Coordinates of C-alpha atoms in Angstrom, one line a residue:
M1 CA -86.0 -170.9 38.3
D2 CA -84.5 -168.8 41.1
A3 CA -84.7 -168.9 44.9
T4 CA -87.9 -166.8 45.1
T5 CA -90.0 -169.3 43.2
S6 CA -90.3 -173.1 42.8
D7 CA -91.8 -175.4 40.2
R8 CA -91.8 -178.4 42.5
D9 CA -94.9 -180.1 43.8
G10 CA -93.4 -180.7 47.2
P11 CA -91.1 -178.7 49.6
D12 CA -87.8 -177.4 48.2
I13 CA -86.7 -175.6 51.4
C14 CA -85.6 -177.6 54.5
V15 CA -86.0 -175.6 57.7
I16 CA -83.6 -177.0 60.4
V17 CA -84.4 -176.3 64.0
P18 CA -82.2 -177.6 66.8
T19 CA -84.3 -177.6 70.0
I20 CA -84.7 -179.0 73.4
R21 CA -86.9 -176.2 74.9
E22 CA -88.6 -173.5 73.0
Y23 CA -89.8 -175.4 69.9
E24 CA -93.1 -173.5 69.8
C25 CA -91.2 -170.5 68.3
L26 CA -92.1 -172.3 65.0
R27 CA -95.7 -171.0 65.4
A28 CA -94.5 -167.5 65.0
Y29 CA -92.4 -168.4 61.9
V30 CA -95.4 -170.2 60.3
E31 CA -97.7 -167.3 61.1
N32 CA -95.2 -164.9 59.6
A33 CA -95.2 -166.9 56.3
R34 CA -99.0 -166.9 56.2
E35 CA -99.3 -163.2 57.0
H36 CA -96.9 -162.3 54.2
G37 CA -98.2 -164.8 51.7
F38 CA -95.2 -167.0 51.5
D39 CA -96.0 -170.4 50.0
L40 CA -95.9 -172.8 53.0
S41 CA -95.9 -175.8 50.7
R42 CA -92.3 -175.0 50.0
L43 CA -91.2 -175.6 53.6
H44 CA -90.3 -178.9 55.3
F45 CA -89.4 -178.5 59.0
V46 CA -86.8 -180.8 60.6
L47 CA -86.7 -180.5 64.4
V48 CA -83.5 -182.0 65.8
T49 CA -83.9 -182.9 69.5
E50 CA -83.2 -185.5 72.1
D51 CA -84.9 -188.6 73.6
F52 CA -85.5 -186.8 76.9
C53 CA -87.7 -184.1 75.1
D54 CA -91.4 -184.2 74.3
V55 CA -91.2 -185.5 70.8
A56 CA -94.9 -186.3 70.7
E57 CA -95.8 -182.7 71.4
M58 CA -93.4 -181.5 68.7
R59 CA -95.1 -183.7 66.2
A60 CA -98.5 -182.6 67.3
M61 CA -97.5 -179.0 66.8
L62 CA -96.4 -179.6 63.2
D63 CA -99.7 -181.4 62.6
E64 CA -101.7 -178.6 64.2
L65 CA -99.9 -176.0 62.1
G66 CA -100.6 -178.0 59.0
V67 CA -97.0 -178.0 57.8
S68 CA -94.7 -180.7 56.4
G69 CA -92.1 -181.8 58.9
E70 CA -90.3 -184.5 61.0
V71 CA -88.9 -184.7 64.5
F72 CA -85.6 -186.5 65.1
D73 CA -84.5 -187.4 68.6
G74 CA -81.4 -189.4 69.2
T75 CA -83.1 -192.8 68.6
R76 CA -84.6 -191.7 65.3
R77 CA -81.3 -190.3 64.2
E78 CA -79.7 -193.7 64.8
E79 CA -82.5 -195.3 62.8
W80 CA -82.0 -192.8 60.0
Y81 CA -78.2 -193.5 59.8
E82 CA -79.0 -197.2 59.5
A83 CA -81.6 -196.7 56.8
N84 CA -79.3 -194.4 54.8
D85 CA -76.1 -196.6 54.8
A86 CA -74.4 -194.2 57.2
A87 CA -74.3 -196.1 60.5
A88 CA -70.5 -195.9 60.5
Y89 CA -70.7 -192.1 60.6
G90 CA -73.1 -191.4 63.4
H91 CA -70.2 -189.9 65.4
V92 CA -69.9 -186.9 63.0
V93 CA -73.0 -185.2 64.6
P94 CA -72.5 -184.8 68.4
A95 CA -75.5 -185.5 70.7
A96 CA -77.0 -182.7 72.9
S97 CA -75.0 -180.1 71.1
H98 CA -75.9 -177.1 68.9
A99 CA -73.8 -178.8 66.3
E100 CA -76.7 -181.2 65.8
T101 CA -77.6 -178.8 63.0
S102 CA -75.3 -180.9 60.9
F103 CA -77.8 -183.7 61.0
G104 CA -80.2 -181.4 59.2
L105 CA -77.5 -181.0 56.5
L106 CA -77.2 -184.7 56.1
Y107 CA -81.0 -185.0 55.9
M108 CA -81.0 -182.4 53.1
W109 CA -78.2 -184.0 51.2
A110 CA -79.9 -187.4 51.2
D111 CA -83.0 -185.8 49.6
E112 CA -82.3 -184.1 46.3
S113 CA -85.7 -182.3 46.3
F114 CA -84.3 -179.7 48.7
D115 CA -82.6 -176.8 46.9
Y116 CA -82.3 -174.6 50.0
G117 CA -81.9 -174.9 53.7
I118 CA -82.7 -172.5 56.6
F119 CA -81.3 -172.7 60.1
I120 CA -83.5 -171.3 62.9
D121 CA -82.6 -171.3 66.6
D122 CA -85.4 -171.9 69.0
D123 CA -84.7 -168.8 71.1
T124 CA -85.5 -166.5 68.1
L125 CA -88.7 -164.9 66.7
P126 CA -89.2 -163.2 63.3
H127 CA -90.0 -159.5 63.0
D128 CA -93.7 -159.1 62.1
D129 CA -93.1 -156.4 59.6
E130 CA -90.9 -158.5 57.3
D131 CA -91.5 -161.6 55.2
Y132 CA -89.0 -163.8 56.9
F133 CA -88.8 -166.7 54.4
G134 CA -89.4 -164.5 51.4
R135 CA -86.6 -162.1 52.3
H136 CA -84.1 -165.0 52.7
M137 CA -85.1 -166.3 49.3
E138 CA -84.7 -162.9 47.8
N139 CA -81.2 -162.6 49.2
L140 CA -80.2 -165.9 47.8
A141 CA -81.5 -164.7 44.4
F142 CA -79.9 -161.3 44.7
G143 CA -78.2 -159.6 41.8
G144 CA -77.1 -156.0 41.8
E145 CA -75.0 -153.4 43.8
V146 CA -74.5 -154.0 47.5
E147 CA -72.2 -152.6 50.2
R148 CA -68.8 -154.3 50.4
V149 CA -67.0 -154.2 53.8
R150 CA -63.3 -154.8 54.3
S151 CA -60.7 -154.1 57.0
D152 CA -57.0 -153.9 57.5
E153 CA -57.2 -157.0 59.7
N154 CA -58.9 -159.1 57.0
W155 CA -61.9 -159.4 59.3
V156 CA -65.4 -157.8 59.1
N157 CA -67.4 -157.1 62.3
V158 CA -71.0 -157.9 61.3
L159 CA -72.0 -155.2 63.8
Y160 CA -69.8 -152.6 62.2
Q161 CA -72.6 -150.2 61.2
N162 CA -73.2 -148.7 64.7
A163 CA -70.0 -150.0 66.4
D164 CA -68.9 -146.5 67.4
E165 CA -71.9 -146.3 69.7
H166 CA -72.3 -149.9 71.0
G167 CA -68.7 -151.1 70.7
L168 CA -69.8 -154.7 70.2
Y169 CA -67.9 -157.5 68.5
P170 CA -69.8 -160.8 67.9
R171 CA -69.1 -164.2 69.2
G172 CA -66.1 -165.7 67.3
Y173 CA -64.5 -162.5 66.2
P174 CA -60.8 -162.8 67.0
Y175 CA -59.5 -160.5 69.7
S176 CA -56.3 -159.9 67.7
A177 CA -58.5 -158.4 64.9
M178 CA -60.2 -155.8 67.0
D179 CA -59.7 -152.0 66.5
E180 CA -59.7 -152.6 62.8
T181 CA -59.9 -149.9 60.2
V182 CA -63.1 -150.4 58.2
E183 CA -63.4 -149.6 54.5
T184 CA -66.8 -149.7 52.6
D185 CA -67.7 -149.3 49.0
S186 CA -70.1 -150.8 46.5
V187 CA -69.7 -154.1 44.6
A188 CA -71.7 -155.6 41.8
V189 CA -73.0 -159.1 42.6
E190 CA -74.3 -161.3 39.9
S191 CA -77.4 -163.4 40.4
G192 CA -76.4 -166.8 41.5
E193 CA -73.3 -165.7 43.4
V194 CA -75.1 -165.5 46.8
V195 CA -74.9 -168.9 48.4
A196 CA -75.8 -168.0 52.0
S197 CA -78.0 -165.3 53.6
Q198 CA -77.2 -164.5 57.1
G199 CA -79.9 -162.6 58.9
L200 CA -78.8 -160.6 61.9
W201 CA -80.5 -160.1 65.3
T202 CA -82.1 -157.6 67.6
N203 CA -82.5 -157.6 71.4
V204 CA -79.7 -159.9 72.8
P205 CA -76.5 -159.7 70.6
D206 CA -74.6 -162.9 69.9
L207 CA -71.5 -162.3 72.1
D208 CA -69.0 -164.6 73.6
A209 CA -68.7 -164.9 77.4
V210 CA -65.7 -162.7 77.8
R211 CA -67.4 -159.9 75.9
I212 CA -70.6 -160.4 77.9
L213 CA -68.6 -160.1 81.2
M214 CA -67.0 -156.9 79.8
D215 CA -70.5 -155.7 79.1
G216 CA -71.4 -156.2 82.8
D217 CA -73.8 -159.1 82.5
L218 CA -73.5 -162.3 84.6
E219 CA -76.6 -164.0 83.1
G220 CA -75.2 -164.9 79.7
Q221 CA -77.0 -162.2 77.8
A222 CA -75.7 -158.6 77.5
Q223 CA -76.5 -155.2 79.0
T224 CA -76.1 -153.6 75.6
R225 CA -78.9 -154.6 73.2
T226 CA -79.3 -154.2 69.5
T227 CA -82.2 -152.8 67.6
A228 CA -83.2 -152.6 63.9
D229 CA -81.5 -149.2 63.8
D230 CA -78.2 -150.9 64.2
F231 CA -78.6 -152.7 60.8
E232 CA -79.4 -150.0 58.2
R233 CA -77.8 -151.7 55.2
D234 CA -77.2 -155.1 53.8
F235 CA -73.6 -156.0 52.9
V236 CA -71.1 -158.6 51.9
A237 CA -67.5 -159.0 53.2
G238 CA -64.7 -158.5 50.7
R239 CA -62.8 -161.3 49.1
G240 CA -60.2 -162.6 51.5
D241 CA -61.9 -161.0 54.6
Y242 CA -63.5 -163.3 57.1
L243 CA -66.6 -162.7 59.2
T244 CA -68.6 -164.5 61.9
V245 CA -71.4 -166.7 60.7
C246 CA -74.1 -167.5 63.3
S247 CA -76.5 -170.2 62.4
M248 CA -79.5 -168.9 64.4
N249 CA -80.9 -167.1 61.3
L250 CA -79.4 -168.4 58.1
A251 CA -80.4 -169.6 54.7
F252 CA -78.2 -171.3 52.2
R253 CA -78.1 -173.1 48.9
R254 CA -77.8 -176.9 48.8
E255 CA -74.4 -176.8 47.0
V256 CA -72.5 -175.4 50.0
I257 CA -73.4 -178.3 52.4
P258 CA -70.1 -180.2 51.9
A259 CA -68.2 -177.1 53.2
F260 CA -70.7 -176.1 55.9
Y261 CA -70.1 -178.8 58.5
Q262 CA -70.9 -177.8 62.1
L263 CA -67.9 -179.2 63.9
P264 CA -68.0 -181.8 66.8
M265 CA -68.2 -179.5 69.8
D266 CA -68.9 -180.0 73.5
D267 CA -68.4 -183.8 73.8
N268 CA -64.6 -184.0 73.2
E269 CA -61.6 -184.7 75.4
W270 CA -60.4 -181.1 75.1
D271 CA -63.8 -179.6 76.2
V272 CA -63.9 -177.3 73.3
G273 CA -67.4 -175.9 72.6
R274 CA -69.4 -173.0 71.2
F275 CA -67.4 -172.7 67.9
D276 CA -69.4 -175.1 65.7
D277 CA -71.2 -172.5 63.6
I278 CA -68.3 -170.0 63.8
W279 CA -65.7 -172.3 62.3
S280 CA -68.2 -173.7 59.8
G281 CA -68.6 -170.1 58.7
L282 CA -64.8 -169.8 58.2
F283 CA -64.9 -172.9 56.0
L284 CA -67.8 -171.5 54.0
K285 CA -66.2 -168.1 53.5
R286 CA -62.9 -169.6 52.3
A287 CA -64.8 -171.8 49.9
C288 CA -66.8 -168.8 48.6
D289 CA -63.7 -166.8 48.0
V290 CA -62.2 -169.6 46.0
L291 CA -65.3 -170.4 44.0
G292 CA -66.8 -166.9 43.6
G293 CA -69.7 -167.3 46.1
R294 CA -71.0 -164.6 48.4
I295 CA -72.4 -164.5 51.9
Y296 CA -75.2 -161.9 52.1
N297 CA -75.7 -160.2 55.5
G298 CA -78.4 -158.1 57.0
G299 CA -82.1 -158.8 56.8
P300 CA -84.3 -160.5 57.6
L301 CA -83.7 -159.7 61.2
C302 CA -84.8 -162.0 64.0
E303 CA -85.4 -161.2 67.7
H304 CA -82.9 -163.1 69.8
N305 CA -84.4 -163.9 73.2
K306 CA -81.5 -165.8 74.8
A307 CA -82.6 -167.3 78.1
P308 CA -80.7 -166.2 81.2
R309 CA -77.9 -168.5 82.3
S310 CA -74.5 -168.3 84.0
T311 CA -72.0 -166.3 81.9
F312 CA -69.3 -168.2 83.7
D313 CA -70.8 -171.5 82.4
D314 CA -70.5 -170.2 78.8
L315 CA -67.0 -169.0 79.6
A316 CA -66.1 -172.5 80.7
N317 CA -67.4 -173.9 77.4
E318 CA -65.5 -171.4 75.3
V319 CA -62.2 -170.9 77.0
A320 CA -60.7 -174.2 75.8
G321 CA -61.0 -173.0 72.2
L322 CA -60.3 -169.2 72.5
E323 CA -56.7 -169.4 71.4
L324 CA -57.5 -171.8 68.5
N325 CA -60.1 -169.4 67.3
E326 CA -57.4 -166.8 66.8
H327 CA -55.7 -169.0 64.3
V328 CA -58.1 -171.4 62.5
W329 CA -58.8 -168.9 59.8
E330 CA -55.1 -168.4 59.1
V331 CA -54.6 -172.2 58.6
I332 CA -57.4 -172.6 56.1
D333 CA -56.6 -169.4 54.3
E334 CA -53.5 -171.0 52.9
V335 CA -55.2 -173.9 51.1
G336 CA -57.8 -174.7 48.4
D337 CA -56.8 -172.2 45.8
D338 CA -57.1 -174.6 42.9
A339 CA -60.2 -176.5 44.1
D340 CA -63.3 -176.6 41.8
S341 CA -66.1 -177.4 44.2
Y342 CA -67.2 -176.8 47.8
A343 CA -66.3 -180.4 48.6
A344 CA -62.9 -180.1 47.1
V345 CA -62.1 -176.9 49.0
F346 CA -63.3 -178.5 52.2
A347 CA -61.2 -181.6 51.6
E348 CA -58.1 -179.5 51.4
M349 CA -59.0 -177.6 54.6
A350 CA -59.7 -181.0 56.3
D351 CA -56.2 -182.2 55.3
A352 CA -54.6 -179.0 56.6
L353 CA -56.2 -179.4 60.0
A354 CA -55.8 -183.2 60.2
D355 CA -52.1 -183.2 59.3
G356 CA -51.0 -179.9 60.8
D357 CA -48.7 -179.4 63.8
F358 CA -50.5 -177.1 66.2
A359 CA -48.7 -178.0 69.4
E360 CA -47.8 -174.4 70.1
W361 CA -51.4 -173.5 70.8
N362 CA -53.5 -174.6 73.8
N363 CA -55.5 -177.7 72.8
G364 CA -54.0 -177.7 69.3
A365 CA -54.6 -181.4 68.9
F366 CA -58.3 -180.6 68.8
L367 CA -57.7 -179.1 65.3
N368 CA -56.3 -182.5 64.2
H369 CA -59.4 -184.1 65.6
C370 CA -61.6 -181.7 63.7
G371 CA -59.7 -182.4 60.5
E372 CA -60.4 -186.1 60.8
Y373 CA -64.0 -185.5 61.5
M374 CA -64.2 -183.2 58.4
R375 CA -62.9 -186.1 56.3
D376 CA -65.5 -188.4 57.8
W377 CA -68.1 -185.7 57.0
L378 CA -67.3 -185.9 53.3
D379 CA -67.4 -189.7 53.4
C380 CA -70.7 -189.6 55.2
L381 CA -72.2 -187.3 52.5
D382 CA -71.0 -189.7 49.9
A383 CA -72.7 -192.6 51.7
V384 CA -76.1 -190.9 52.2
S385 CA -76.2 -189.5 48.6
R386 CA -76.1 -193.1 47.3
T387 CA -79.0 -194.2 49.4
P388 CA -82.6 -192.9 48.9
A389 CA -83.9 -191.1 52.0
V390 CA -86.5 -193.1 54.0
A391 CA -89.8 -191.4 54.4
D392 CA -91.2 -190.8 57.8
D393 CA -93.8 -193.5 58.8

């Protein structure tokens, strides 16, 4: 059985949506599945939200759409931790943060019926002409020749295909790795190697605040926009080369969850934010390189409709971690070579961060903080995997 089919009676794909505003985007994704004949019985939607949001309306929407799903505000998450023997680990998922996606990972891990997960951000929409869920499942089942991208900086710009025209680098791409020399060729990928499928985005590109300011935009978006023509070919990054992983449009296999923790951003004493999915992508890529996995990039595209907001607010949330982002990948690139599982690679990365001396970098102690939380993440996964998931009442 591969990712494109399922022999289960119930859902085998957990769709995780962090949302406090535009949750009705799910209507478009469900409609896309129906239009393209994707089996909706495979999907279970988990909306991760807050107590101040309209949880009743979210549940009513799921009922109206006729799909399987649950809504978890802060109160329900606390109840879930208690019911799943994980009350001591509630801190690993920060409240009111995009990193709440990690709760969806815990929810999946506690229920072995889920083989696959999909992250969808609530400011996105699927492209009507493409089978959104079907394409992600095809990518995870992919076997064959695909473009491989490498650079002399050991970093791949996921926007490389039309970079000579738009000049964009995505959020999280190190400034020290810019102006790289790109090399492309073809590589054979065996079926089963692809463990994550990163769909890219049209309309508002995923940029950091510095790059948005350089693009001349003060409302947190970008003056330069991307279209489907900017993404002509799917690709993988070469072994040993890193890339930015954005969780707004991403499918993955269950097995990677231990190494895919979205870090505790926003609510910390160093005020570091906005790198939760970026650094989780570094962990995942390092683990893939050790274990032979691949991150497949390209389609299905989504339309990113980022709401206007102050670019300077985003900058304030990012600046505390900008220097750290230049170096995190170098720290983890030195460990895990002999590990034999995603959890084992992640444990070595956790130790490297928790025990490292990063005093030379601004807010270096935040990396020690992350390392400790990464250890707690693995302990939390152990706790919830020993306790059956509690059904929604």
